[in-house]
Short mmCIF file of C-alpha atoms in Angstrom, two decimals:
data_model
loop_
_atom_site.label_atom_id
_atom_site.label_comp_id
_atom_site.label_asym_id
_atom_site.label_seq_id
_atom_site.Cartn_x
_atom_site.Cartn_y
_atom_site.Cartn_z
CA MET Q 885 -99.25 -0.29 -6.53
CA LEU Q 886 -96.63 2.10 -5.25
CA ARG Q 887 -94.29 -0.71 -4.24
CA LEU Q 888 -94.66 -2.26 -7.63
CA LYS Q 889 -93.71 0.97 -9.30
CA LYS Q 890 -90.60 1.42 -7.20
CA ARG Q 891 -89.52 -2.08 -8.02
CA ASN Q 892 -90.03 -1.38 -11.71
CA PHE Q 893 -87.99 1.74 -11.46
CA ILE Q 894 -85.08 -0.14 -9.91
CA LEU Q 895 -85.42 -2.91 -12.47
CA VAL Q 896 -85.45 -0.52 -15.40
CA THR Q 897 -82.49 1.53 -14.15
CA SER Q 898 -80.42 -1.57 -13.49
CA LEU Q 899 -81.23 -2.89 -16.97
CA VAL Q 900 -80.23 0.41 -18.52
CA VAL Q 901 -76.95 0.38 -16.59
CA ILE Q 902 -76.20 -3.18 -17.74
CA LEU Q 903 -77.07 -2.17 -21.27
CA ILE Q 904 -74.73 0.80 -21.27
CA LEU Q 905 -71.92 -1.22 -19.72
CA THR Q 906 -72.24 -4.04 -22.23
CA LEU Q 907 -72.48 -1.63 -25.12
CA CYS Q 908 -69.27 0.02 -23.99
CA SER Q 909 -67.51 -3.30 -23.73
CA CYS Q 910 -68.76 -4.39 -27.16
CA GLY Q 911 -67.76 -1.03 -28.53
CA ASN Q 912 -64.15 -1.82 -27.83
CA LYS Q 913 -64.44 -5.14 -29.51
CA THR Q 914 -66.16 -3.92 -32.66
CA GLU Q 915 -63.60 -1.20 -33.00
CA SER Q 916 -60.90 -3.77 -33.44
CA SER Q 917 -62.89 -5.70 -36.01
CA ASP Q 918 -63.95 -2.62 -37.96
CA SER Q 919 -62.00 -2.71 -41.13
CA GLY Q 920 -60.30 -0.01 -43.01
CA SER Q 921 -58.89 -1.25 -46.26
CA GLY Q 922 -55.15 -1.48 -46.05
CA THR Q 923 -54.75 2.01 -44.71
CA SER Q 924 -55.09 1.13 -41.03
CA ASP Q 925 -52.25 -0.06 -38.89
CA VAL Q 926 -53.69 -3.52 -38.37
CA LEU Q 927 -53.96 -6.16 -41.07
CA LEU Q 928 -57.36 -7.84 -40.80
CA VAL Q 929 -57.30 -11.36 -42.16
CA GLY Q 930 -60.42 -13.37 -42.92
CA VAL Q 931 -60.10 -17.07 -42.08
CA ASP Q 932 -62.43 -20.05 -41.89
CA ASP Q 933 -60.59 -21.25 -38.82
CA SER Q 934 -62.11 -24.70 -38.83
CA TYR Q 935 -59.63 -26.01 -41.38
CA PRO Q 936 -56.69 -27.77 -39.74
CA PRO Q 937 -53.75 -27.58 -40.24
CA MET Q 938 -54.16 -24.52 -42.48
CA GLU Q 939 -56.13 -22.40 -40.04
CA PHE Q 940 -57.65 -23.66 -36.80
CA LYS Q 941 -57.77 -23.08 -33.05
CA ASP Q 942 -54.97 -23.97 -30.65
CA SER Q 943 -55.53 -26.32 -27.71
CA ASP Q 944 -56.97 -23.45 -25.66
CA GLY Q 945 -59.80 -23.17 -28.19
CA LYS Q 946 -59.11 -19.44 -28.61
CA THR Q 947 -55.82 -18.71 -30.39
CA THR Q 948 -55.87 -18.97 -34.18
CA ILE Q 949 -52.93 -21.02 -35.49
CA GLY Q 950 -51.89 -22.84 -38.65
CA PHE Q 951 -49.85 -22.58 -41.84
CA ASP Q 952 -51.85 -19.67 -43.26
CA VAL Q 953 -51.75 -17.89 -39.91
CA ASP Q 954 -47.94 -17.92 -39.91
CA VAL Q 955 -47.93 -16.72 -43.52
CA ALA Q 956 -50.39 -13.93 -42.60
CA LYS Q 957 -48.30 -12.81 -39.64
CA GLU Q 958 -45.17 -12.68 -41.79
CA LEU Q 959 -47.06 -10.75 -44.48
CA GLY Q 960 -48.33 -8.26 -41.92
CA LYS Q 961 -44.84 -7.74 -40.58
CA ARG Q 962 -43.36 -7.17 -44.04
CA LEU Q 963 -46.20 -4.81 -44.98
CA GLY Q 964 -45.19 -2.72 -41.97
CA LYS Q 965 -48.38 -3.35 -39.99
CA SER Q 966 -48.17 -3.23 -36.22
CA ASP Q 967 -50.50 -6.18 -35.75
CA VAL Q 968 -52.39 -8.92 -37.58
CA LYS Q 969 -55.93 -9.74 -36.44
CA PHE Q 970 -57.96 -12.72 -37.57
CA VAL Q 971 -61.69 -12.54 -38.28
CA SER Q 972 -63.30 -15.95 -38.11
CA ASN Q 973 -65.79 -16.12 -40.98
CA ASP Q 974 -67.62 -19.26 -42.08
CA TRP Q 975 -66.53 -20.44 -45.53
CA THR Q 976 -70.09 -19.75 -46.63
CA GLY Q 977 -70.03 -16.04 -47.42
CA ILE Q 978 -66.31 -15.47 -46.82
CA PHE Q 979 -65.83 -13.90 -50.27
CA SER Q 980 -68.82 -11.57 -49.83
CA ALA Q 981 -67.50 -10.57 -46.41
CA LEU Q 982 -64.17 -9.61 -48.02
CA GLU Q 983 -65.77 -7.36 -50.63
CA ILE Q 984 -68.02 -5.66 -48.04
CA ASN Q 985 -64.92 -4.68 -46.08
CA LYS Q 986 -65.11 -7.00 -43.08
CA PHE Q 987 -61.39 -7.69 -43.51
CA ASP Q 988 -58.48 -6.78 -45.82
CA VAL Q 989 -57.51 -10.19 -47.19
CA ILE Q 990 -58.55 -13.84 -47.11
CA ILE Q 991 -55.64 -16.11 -46.23
CA SER Q 992 -57.58 -19.29 -45.81
CA SER Q 993 -56.57 -21.99 -48.30
CA VAL Q 994 -58.10 -20.16 -51.28
CA SER Q 995 -57.56 -22.35 -54.34
CA ILE Q 996 -57.21 -20.43 -57.58
CA ASN Q 997 -60.06 -20.76 -60.07
CA ASP Q 998 -61.49 -18.60 -62.85
CA GLU Q 999 -64.42 -17.30 -60.87
CA ARG Q 1000 -62.27 -16.13 -57.96
CA GLN Q 1001 -59.72 -14.65 -60.42
CA SER Q 1002 -62.40 -12.51 -62.02
CA LYS Q 1003 -64.17 -11.36 -58.86
CA HIS Q 1004 -61.22 -10.69 -56.56
CA SER Q 1005 -57.51 -9.86 -56.74
CA LEU Q 1006 -55.56 -13.08 -56.25
CA THR Q 1007 -51.80 -13.21 -55.68
CA LYS Q 1008 -49.50 -15.73 -57.30
CA PRO Q 1009 -49.65 -19.25 -55.84
CA TYR Q 1010 -47.91 -19.73 -52.49
CA ILE Q 1011 -48.70 -23.38 -51.84
CA ALA Q 1012 -49.66 -26.36 -54.00
CA ASN Q 1013 -52.86 -28.15 -53.21
CA LYS Q 1014 -54.47 -31.30 -54.60
CA GLN Q 1015 -57.87 -32.93 -54.45
CA VAL Q 1016 -57.92 -36.35 -52.82
CA ILE Q 1017 -60.51 -39.00 -52.04
CA VAL Q 1018 -60.70 -40.25 -48.45
CA THR Q 1019 -62.61 -43.40 -47.55
CA LYS Q 1020 -63.00 -45.62 -44.54
CA LYS Q 1021 -60.30 -48.24 -44.03
CA SER Q 1022 -62.82 -50.96 -44.80
CA THR Q 1023 -63.74 -49.52 -48.23
CA THR Q 1024 -61.77 -51.21 -50.99
CA ASP Q 1025 -63.81 -50.55 -54.13
CA ILE Q 1026 -62.98 -46.84 -54.51
CA LYS Q 1027 -59.53 -46.33 -55.94
CA SER Q 1028 -60.17 -43.45 -58.38
CA PRO Q 1029 -62.89 -40.93 -59.30
CA ASP Q 1030 -64.03 -43.35 -62.02
CA GLU Q 1031 -65.26 -45.72 -59.35
CA LEU Q 1032 -67.59 -43.23 -57.65
CA LYS Q 1033 -70.62 -44.09 -59.79
CA GLY Q 1034 -73.55 -45.03 -57.54
CA LYS Q 1035 -71.60 -43.92 -54.47
CA LYS Q 1036 -72.38 -41.05 -52.15
CA VAL Q 1037 -69.67 -38.39 -51.80
CA GLY Q 1038 -69.37 -35.60 -49.22
CA VAL Q 1039 -67.62 -32.21 -49.60
CA GLN Q 1040 -67.48 -28.85 -47.85
CA ALA Q 1041 -69.84 -26.44 -49.64
CA GLY Q 1042 -68.36 -23.71 -51.86
CA THR Q 1043 -64.92 -25.34 -52.08
CA THR Q 1044 -62.96 -26.44 -55.12
CA SER Q 1045 -63.66 -29.97 -53.88
CA GLU Q 1046 -67.31 -29.27 -54.64
CA ASP Q 1047 -66.37 -27.96 -58.10
CA PHE Q 1048 -64.38 -31.14 -58.65
CA CYS Q 1049 -67.43 -33.29 -57.84
CA ARG Q 1050 -69.78 -31.12 -59.94
CA ASP Q 1051 -67.46 -31.80 -62.89
CA LEU Q 1052 -67.67 -35.52 -62.15
CA ILE Q 1053 -71.47 -35.23 -62.22
CA LYS Q 1054 -71.29 -33.44 -65.60
CA GLN Q 1055 -69.13 -36.26 -66.94
CA SER Q 1056 -71.70 -38.67 -65.41
CA LYS Q 1057 -69.02 -40.30 -63.33
CA LEU Q 1058 -71.07 -39.45 -60.26
CA GLY Q 1059 -74.84 -39.69 -59.86
CA ASP Q 1060 -76.99 -36.53 -59.68
CA ASN Q 1061 -77.85 -37.14 -56.04
CA GLY Q 1062 -74.49 -38.65 -55.22
CA LEU Q 1063 -73.18 -35.39 -53.74
CA ALA Q 1064 -73.75 -34.10 -50.20
CA THR Q 1065 -72.43 -30.66 -49.20
CA TYR Q 1066 -71.70 -29.47 -45.66
CA PRO Q 1067 -70.89 -26.07 -44.08
CA LEU Q 1068 -67.86 -27.33 -42.10
CA VAL Q 1069 -65.00 -29.45 -43.41
CA THR Q 1070 -65.26 -31.93 -40.50
CA GLN Q 1071 -68.88 -32.73 -41.15
CA PRO Q 1072 -68.35 -34.93 -44.22
CA PHE Q 1073 -65.80 -36.90 -42.16
CA MET Q 1074 -68.37 -37.39 -39.41
CA ASP Q 1075 -70.92 -38.53 -41.97
CA LEU Q 1076 -68.34 -40.93 -43.37
CA ASP Q 1077 -68.00 -42.36 -39.84
CA ALA Q 1078 -71.75 -42.63 -39.55
CA GLY Q 1079 -71.89 -44.53 -42.83
CA ARG Q 1080 -74.22 -42.09 -44.60
CA ILE Q 1081 -71.65 -41.41 -47.33
CA ASP Q 1082 -68.97 -43.58 -48.94
CA ALA Q 1083 -66.19 -41.08 -49.61
CA VAL Q 1084 -65.01 -37.54 -48.92
CA VAL Q 1085 -63.36 -35.32 -51.53
CA VAL Q 1086 -61.13 -32.78 -49.82
CA ASP Q 1087 -57.90 -30.75 -50.02
CA ILE Q 1088 -54.85 -32.93 -49.47
CA VAL Q 1089 -53.48 -30.83 -46.59
CA VAL Q 1090 -56.65 -31.28 -44.54
CA ALA Q 1091 -56.99 -34.94 -45.49
CA LYS Q 1092 -53.48 -35.67 -44.23
CA TYR Q 1093 -54.22 -33.95 -40.93
CA TYR Q 1094 -57.37 -35.95 -40.27
CA ILE Q 1095 -55.85 -39.22 -41.41
CA SER Q 1096 -52.86 -38.79 -39.12
CA ASN Q 1097 -55.27 -38.04 -36.25
CA ASN Q 1098 -57.37 -41.13 -37.02
CA LYS Q 1099 -54.90 -43.64 -38.44
CA ASP Q 1100 -57.14 -46.65 -37.88
CA LYS Q 1101 -60.21 -45.05 -39.44
CA TYR Q 1102 -59.47 -43.46 -42.81
CA ASN Q 1103 -57.63 -44.24 -46.00
CA LEU Q 1104 -56.25 -41.86 -48.60
CA SER Q 1105 -57.53 -43.82 -51.57
CA TRP Q 1106 -56.74 -41.47 -54.46
CA GLU Q 1107 -54.67 -38.37 -55.09
CA SER Q 1108 -55.11 -36.16 -58.15
CA SER Q 1109 -52.05 -35.86 -60.36
CA SER Q 1110 -52.65 -32.23 -61.27
CA SER Q 1111 -51.92 -29.73 -58.57
CA GLU Q 1112 -54.27 -26.93 -57.61
CA PRO Q 1113 -52.38 -23.86 -56.41
CA MET Q 1114 -53.64 -21.65 -53.60
CA ALA Q 1115 -53.31 -17.87 -53.37
CA LEU Q 1116 -53.96 -14.96 -51.06
CA CYS Q 1117 -57.22 -13.25 -51.95
CA PHE Q 1118 -57.51 -9.46 -51.83
CA LYS Q 1119 -60.45 -7.21 -52.68
CA LYS Q 1120 -61.03 -6.58 -56.37
CA LYS Q 1121 -60.01 -2.94 -56.00
CA ASP Q 1122 -56.92 -3.58 -53.86
CA THR Q 1123 -54.57 -4.40 -56.73
CA ASP Q 1124 -51.76 -2.27 -55.25
CA LEU Q 1125 -51.84 -4.23 -52.02
CA ARG Q 1126 -51.96 -7.46 -54.04
CA ASP Q 1127 -48.85 -6.44 -56.00
CA LYS Q 1128 -47.03 -5.66 -52.76
CA ALA Q 1129 -48.05 -9.06 -51.39
CA ASN Q 1130 -46.76 -10.76 -54.56
CA LYS Q 1131 -43.36 -9.23 -53.99
CA ILE Q 1132 -43.39 -10.26 -50.35
CA LEU Q 1133 -44.31 -13.85 -51.30
CA ASP Q 1134 -41.34 -13.91 -53.71
CA ASP Q 1135 -39.05 -12.68 -50.94
CA MET Q 1136 -40.41 -15.26 -48.51
CA GLN Q 1137 -39.73 -18.02 -51.05
CA ALA Q 1138 -36.23 -16.70 -51.72
CA ASP Q 1139 -35.10 -16.31 -48.12
CA GLY Q 1140 -36.48 -19.68 -47.00
CA THR Q 1141 -39.24 -18.37 -44.75
CA MET Q 1142 -41.91 -20.27 -46.70
CA LYS Q 1143 -39.92 -23.48 -46.50
CA LYS Q 1144 -39.57 -23.05 -42.75
CA ILE Q 1145 -43.29 -22.46 -42.21
CA SER Q 1146 -44.20 -25.36 -44.48
CA GLU Q 1147 -41.89 -27.76 -42.67
CA LYS Q 1148 -43.30 -26.65 -39.34
CA TRP Q 1149 -46.88 -27.59 -40.33
CA PHE Q 1150 -46.49 -30.37 -42.92
CA GLY Q 1151 -43.07 -31.81 -42.17
CA GLU Q 1152 -42.17 -31.17 -45.83
CA ASP Q 1153 -41.89 -28.27 -48.24
CA VAL Q 1154 -45.16 -27.94 -50.17
CA THR Q 1155 -44.41 -24.42 -51.37
CA LYS Q 1156 -41.98 -25.29 -54.15
CA ASN Q 1157 -42.73 -26.57 -57.68
CA LEU Q 1158 -45.44 -23.95 -58.17
CA GLN Q 1159 -46.03 -23.10 -61.80
CA MET N 1102 -62.77 -36.70 -25.37
CA ASP N 1103 -61.32 -36.98 -21.88
CA LEU N 1104 -62.02 -34.66 -18.98
CA ASN N 1105 -58.59 -33.00 -18.95
CA LYS N 1106 -58.94 -31.94 -22.55
CA LEU N 1107 -62.43 -30.67 -21.86
CA MET N 1108 -61.18 -28.54 -18.98
CA THR N 1109 -58.59 -26.87 -21.23
CA TYR N 1110 -61.41 -25.89 -23.60
CA MET N 1111 -63.67 -24.66 -20.80
CA PRO N 1112 -62.42 -21.03 -20.78
CA ALA N 1113 -63.06 -20.76 -24.53
CA LEU N 1114 -66.53 -22.28 -24.15
CA LEU N 1115 -67.36 -19.95 -21.26
CA GLU N 1116 -66.22 -16.94 -23.25
CA GLY N 1117 -68.52 -18.07 -26.05
CA ALA N 1118 -71.35 -18.53 -23.56
CA ARG N 1119 -70.79 -15.02 -22.22
CA ASN N 1120 -71.13 -13.59 -25.72
CA THR N 1121 -74.30 -15.63 -26.21
CA ILE N 1122 -75.84 -14.14 -23.04
CA VAL N 1123 -74.78 -10.58 -23.87
CA LEU N 1124 -76.24 -10.95 -27.38
CA THR N 1125 -79.51 -12.32 -26.05
CA VAL N 1126 -80.01 -9.78 -23.27
CA ILE N 1127 -79.18 -6.70 -25.35
CA SER N 1128 -81.30 -7.79 -28.29
CA VAL N 1129 -84.26 -8.68 -26.08
CA ILE N 1130 -84.12 -5.26 -24.38
CA PHE N 1131 -84.11 -3.40 -27.70
CA GLY N 1132 -86.63 -5.90 -29.04
CA ALA N 1133 -88.95 -5.22 -26.09
CA ILE N 1134 -88.76 -1.44 -26.51
CA LEU N 1135 -89.49 -1.65 -30.25
CA GLY N 1136 -92.05 -4.39 -29.58
CA LEU N 1137 -93.96 -2.20 -27.14
CA PHE N 1138 -94.28 0.56 -29.73
CA LEU N 1139 -95.31 -1.96 -32.38
CA ALA N 1140 -97.96 -3.38 -30.03
CA LEU N 1141 -99.32 0.09 -29.26
CA GLY N 1142 -99.26 0.80 -32.98
CA ARG N 1143 -101.29 -2.33 -33.68
CA LEU N 1144 -103.86 -1.15 -31.10
CA SER N 1145 -103.87 2.39 -32.46
CA LYS N 1146 -107.07 3.81 -33.95
CA ASN N 1147 -104.97 5.28 -36.76
CA LYS N 1148 -105.40 2.78 -39.61
CA LEU N 1149 -102.08 3.69 -41.26
CA ILE N 1150 -99.99 3.11 -38.11
CA ASP N 1151 -101.83 -0.15 -37.51
CA ARG N 1152 -101.08 -1.30 -41.08
CA ILE N 1153 -97.39 -0.34 -40.89
CA CYS N 1154 -96.92 -2.25 -37.63
CA TRP N 1155 -98.86 -5.20 -39.01
CA PHE N 1156 -96.59 -5.23 -42.07
CA TYR N 1157 -93.44 -5.17 -39.90
CA ILE N 1158 -94.62 -8.10 -37.79
CA TRP N 1159 -95.76 -9.99 -40.86
CA LEU N 1160 -92.36 -9.53 -42.50
CA PHE N 1161 -90.14 -10.45 -39.54
CA ARG N 1162 -92.25 -13.34 -38.28
CA GLY N 1163 -92.75 -14.70 -41.77
CA THR N 1164 -89.13 -15.06 -42.89
CA PRO N 1165 -86.37 -17.21 -41.38
CA LEU N 1166 -84.08 -15.51 -38.87
CA LEU N 1167 -81.02 -16.93 -40.64
CA MET N 1168 -82.15 -15.26 -43.86
CA GLN N 1169 -82.63 -11.94 -42.03
CA LEU N 1170 -79.11 -12.27 -40.61
CA PHE N 1171 -77.63 -12.91 -44.05
CA PHE N 1172 -79.65 -10.06 -45.50
CA ILE N 1173 -78.43 -7.57 -42.92
CA TYR N 1174 -74.83 -8.81 -42.99
CA TYR N 1175 -74.25 -9.58 -46.69
CA ALA N 1176 -77.08 -8.12 -48.77
CA LEU N 1177 -77.33 -4.58 -47.35
CA PRO N 1178 -73.72 -3.67 -48.33
CA ASN N 1179 -74.39 -5.05 -51.82
CA ILE N 1180 -77.43 -2.84 -52.22
CA ASN N 1181 -75.48 0.23 -51.20
CA PRO N 1182 -72.00 0.38 -49.61
CA THR N 1183 -73.16 3.08 -47.17
CA LEU N 1184 -75.51 0.49 -45.62
CA THR N 1185 -72.52 -1.55 -44.40
CA LEU N 1186 -72.78 -2.18 -40.67
CA PRO N 1187 -69.37 -2.30 -39.00
CA GLY N 1188 -67.98 -5.39 -37.34
CA GLN N 1189 -69.98 -8.45 -36.31
CA TRP N 1190 -71.69 -7.39 -33.07
CA ILE N 1191 -73.86 -4.65 -34.55
CA PRO N 1192 -75.36 -6.62 -37.45
CA ALA N 1193 -75.92 -9.63 -35.17
CA LEU N 1194 -77.63 -7.53 -32.47
CA LEU N 1195 -79.70 -5.66 -35.03
CA ALA N 1196 -81.03 -8.82 -36.65
CA LEU N 1197 -81.85 -10.50 -33.34
CA ALA N 1198 -83.49 -7.34 -31.94
CA LEU N 1199 -85.59 -6.68 -35.05
CA ASN N 1200 -86.69 -10.29 -35.13
CA SER N 1201 -87.58 -10.58 -31.46
CA ALA N 1202 -89.43 -7.23 -31.62
CA ALA N 1203 -91.95 -8.81 -33.98
CA TYR N 1204 -92.65 -11.70 -31.60
CA LEU N 1205 -92.62 -9.51 -28.48
CA ALA N 1206 -95.05 -7.07 -30.12
CA GLU N 1207 -97.63 -9.82 -30.48
CA ILE N 1208 -97.02 -10.97 -26.90
CA ILE N 1209 -97.47 -7.44 -25.57
CA ARG N 1210 -100.54 -6.80 -27.70
CA ALA N 1211 -102.18 -9.99 -26.45
CA ALA N 1212 -101.40 -9.07 -22.84
CA ILE N 1213 -102.85 -5.57 -23.23
CA GLN N 1214 -105.96 -6.84 -24.96
CA SER N 1215 -106.52 -9.38 -22.21
CA ILE N 1216 -107.08 -6.56 -19.69
CA ASP N 1217 -110.79 -6.02 -19.13
CA LYS N 1218 -112.30 -3.27 -21.29
CA GLY N 1219 -113.88 -1.76 -18.19
CA GLN N 1220 -110.43 -0.69 -16.97
CA MET N 1221 -109.95 1.64 -19.91
CA GLU N 1222 -113.48 2.98 -19.59
CA ALA N 1223 -113.02 3.59 -15.86
CA ALA N 1224 -109.69 5.35 -16.42
CA LYS N 1225 -111.27 7.57 -19.04
CA ALA N 1226 -114.22 8.29 -16.76
CA LEU N 1227 -111.68 9.58 -14.23
CA GLY N 1228 -110.54 12.08 -16.86
CA MET N 1229 -107.35 10.32 -18.01
CA SER N 1230 -106.25 10.64 -21.61
CA TYR N 1231 -105.63 7.50 -23.73
CA GLY N 1232 -101.88 7.78 -23.12
CA GLN N 1233 -102.31 8.19 -19.36
CA ALA N 1234 -104.73 5.28 -19.17
CA MET N 1235 -102.35 3.04 -21.13
CA GLY N 1236 -99.25 4.11 -19.20
CA ARG N 1237 -100.73 4.10 -15.71
CA VAL N 1238 -103.52 1.55 -15.75
CA ILE N 1239 -103.52 -0.91 -18.63
CA VAL N 1240 -99.83 -1.62 -19.31
CA PRO N 1241 -98.84 -2.10 -15.62
CA GLN N 1242 -101.64 -4.62 -15.20
CA SER N 1243 -100.47 -6.58 -18.21
CA TYR N 1244 -97.01 -7.27 -16.70
CA ARG N 1245 -97.97 -10.48 -14.96
CA ARG N 1246 -99.59 -11.86 -18.09
CA LEU N 1247 -96.49 -10.89 -20.03
CA ILE N 1248 -94.05 -12.84 -17.91
CA PRO N 1249 -94.62 -16.44 -19.09
CA PRO N 1250 -94.63 -15.71 -22.85
CA VAL N 1251 -91.71 -13.27 -22.57
CA GLY N 1252 -89.74 -15.95 -20.72
CA ASN N 1253 -90.53 -18.26 -23.60
CA GLU N 1254 -89.34 -15.73 -26.14
CA LEU N 1255 -86.13 -15.06 -24.21
CA ILE N 1256 -85.27 -18.75 -24.13
CA ALA N 1257 -86.10 -19.13 -27.81
CA LEU N 1258 -83.94 -16.13 -28.65
CA LEU N 1259 -81.02 -17.44 -26.60
CA LYS N 1260 -81.08 -20.64 -28.60
CA ASP N 1261 -81.67 -18.85 -31.92
CA SER N 1262 -78.64 -16.66 -31.23
CA SER N 1263 -76.55 -19.71 -32.18
CA LEU N 1264 -77.38 -18.77 -35.80
CA VAL N 1265 -75.09 -15.73 -35.66
CA ALA N 1266 -72.17 -18.17 -35.76
CA MET N 1267 -72.86 -18.08 -39.50
CA ILE N 1268 -71.95 -14.38 -39.75
CA ALA N 1269 -68.56 -14.56 -38.06
CA MET N 1270 -69.74 -13.86 -34.49
CA THR N 1271 -67.74 -15.82 -31.98
CA GLU N 1272 -70.32 -17.17 -29.58
CA LEU N 1273 -70.88 -20.56 -27.99
CA MET N 1274 -71.96 -22.36 -31.18
CA LYS N 1275 -69.02 -21.05 -33.19
CA VAL N 1276 -66.48 -21.90 -30.48
CA THR N 1277 -67.94 -25.40 -30.31
CA ASN N 1278 -67.64 -25.81 -34.08
CA GLN N 1279 -64.04 -24.63 -34.02
CA ILE N 1280 -63.09 -27.04 -31.25
CA SER N 1281 -64.90 -29.91 -32.91
CA THR N 1282 -63.02 -29.38 -36.20
CA ARG N 1283 -59.74 -29.14 -34.33
CA GLU N 1284 -60.38 -32.40 -32.52
CA SER N 1285 -62.12 -34.05 -35.49
CA ASN N 1286 -64.53 -35.22 -32.84
CA ALA N 1287 -68.08 -34.08 -32.17
CA ALA N 1288 -68.11 -34.94 -28.45
CA ILE N 1289 -67.61 -31.27 -27.54
CA TYR N 1290 -71.24 -30.60 -28.51
CA LEU N 1291 -72.33 -32.32 -25.29
CA PRO N 1292 -70.67 -29.90 -22.79
CA ALA N 1293 -71.78 -27.02 -25.04
CA ALA N 1294 -75.36 -28.28 -24.82
CA VAL N 1295 -75.02 -28.42 -21.03
CA LEU N 1296 -73.92 -24.76 -21.07
CA TYR N 1297 -76.95 -23.78 -23.17
CA LEU N 1298 -79.14 -25.69 -20.75
CA ALA N 1299 -77.56 -23.92 -17.78
CA MET N 1300 -78.23 -20.54 -19.36
CA THR N 1301 -81.85 -21.31 -20.21
CA THR N 1302 -82.31 -22.70 -16.68
CA ILE N 1303 -81.24 -19.34 -15.22
CA PHE N 1304 -83.90 -17.58 -17.29
CA THR N 1305 -86.52 -20.19 -16.41
CA VAL N 1306 -85.90 -19.80 -12.68
CA VAL N 1307 -85.81 -15.99 -12.80
CA PHE N 1308 -89.07 -15.85 -14.72
CA GLU N 1309 -90.78 -18.31 -12.38
CA LYS N 1310 -89.78 -16.09 -9.44
CA LEU N 1311 -90.98 -12.95 -11.22
CA GLU N 1312 -94.29 -14.59 -12.03
CA LYS N 1313 -94.84 -15.52 -8.40
CA LYS N 1314 -93.99 -12.03 -7.22
CA TYR N 1315 -96.31 -10.26 -9.61
CA SER N 1316 -99.14 -12.71 -8.95
CA VAL N 1317 -99.41 -11.29 -5.42
CA TYR N 1318 -101.21 -8.28 -6.82
CA GLU N 1319 -103.89 -10.24 -8.69
#
């Protein structure tokens, strides 16, 4: 009995020591991800970093890179921040996380729509986006949204691609159970591979990235004619910061920084011709 | 995905795995402490304490862990901004600890109740108070019976911790998702699964050893 007690004592003390050590080490980490709103020296940027080439991980699996990441870094610099840190939030809940202060701004391919306009403070457009339909190479009968009737379509949940498909359902161009939604943008592509769905509706920038990675697999079968601009998304109350960012975006357009970043990631300038 | 590519992702995966282990161990320690009090509360003669503990266990065992995570992370700040928990670690740890406490409470209660009634009576006959009898006689004897189900709970919690990827915690599941979207290839889930298996194997082995050691006294 005595031996058992001694052993317990050692076990408990060692556990407590481990606990304290780990808490200290986490403490450092949480400090960096604690967010002040715009007042702190670090700009905290919310990204769904599973969205190549807009925001994704480098080949080490750790560093966040992409078009939006370069824009965010430039914005941070011009706002006079000493550093820009990225918080990797799933797309599901990313807007709630912004308003509950988990980061200062979402720079993560946020397309402008009425709902987001009313609930948050969006900047002016900084890049033009479009909805496209991607199918397998072997699919030949889908050439426009009018040909989706009776087909199964996949989208990432909570995106403007989903809104696009919901509209199609309302216009009865797509069946009620013709839509499948997924948490990650890759997942509809995987389901397309597996043959469970017939087409993916997605942002053009992402579609181009995946198609160029899998040239023999996918086809860009339709591209919307109307463009869908994207903006930086600040908290509802941070209108001052938003106005500053608007000015910075103008400057970045004027001095060619935007063009440079766009050409780096897309090989062309997709930041002009914004209404 | 070829081996070279996999090796370049290994450091990121291992870092994710480390966070998974830290999450699991810290939440199970806090869960066990809270669980012990809940178990004692359930065994208490005070009807009110018993009811409160019953309600807690009923609530946390009866709702999905993912929902509890979302509630703590997203809903609390909406109810009142002062309820905002900072960062990602604290809400994740809190949800996992609160959830595992409910399960561990029932495990501990069952272990205590499995000790022969005569032990309590004998301890009391020796002049011990209820607290002394619990602390010195009953609870120590329940350790061995605790080990297998606690091992189970630990392994379950380690796997369930993958859910915190949904609230912006960078652990093994999240890292795997990020790499898989980068590669537009799901093959990375296989090495990640091997890492999970390696971690649960460590716990399995440790708990088997512990069980053997404590059996010596029975």
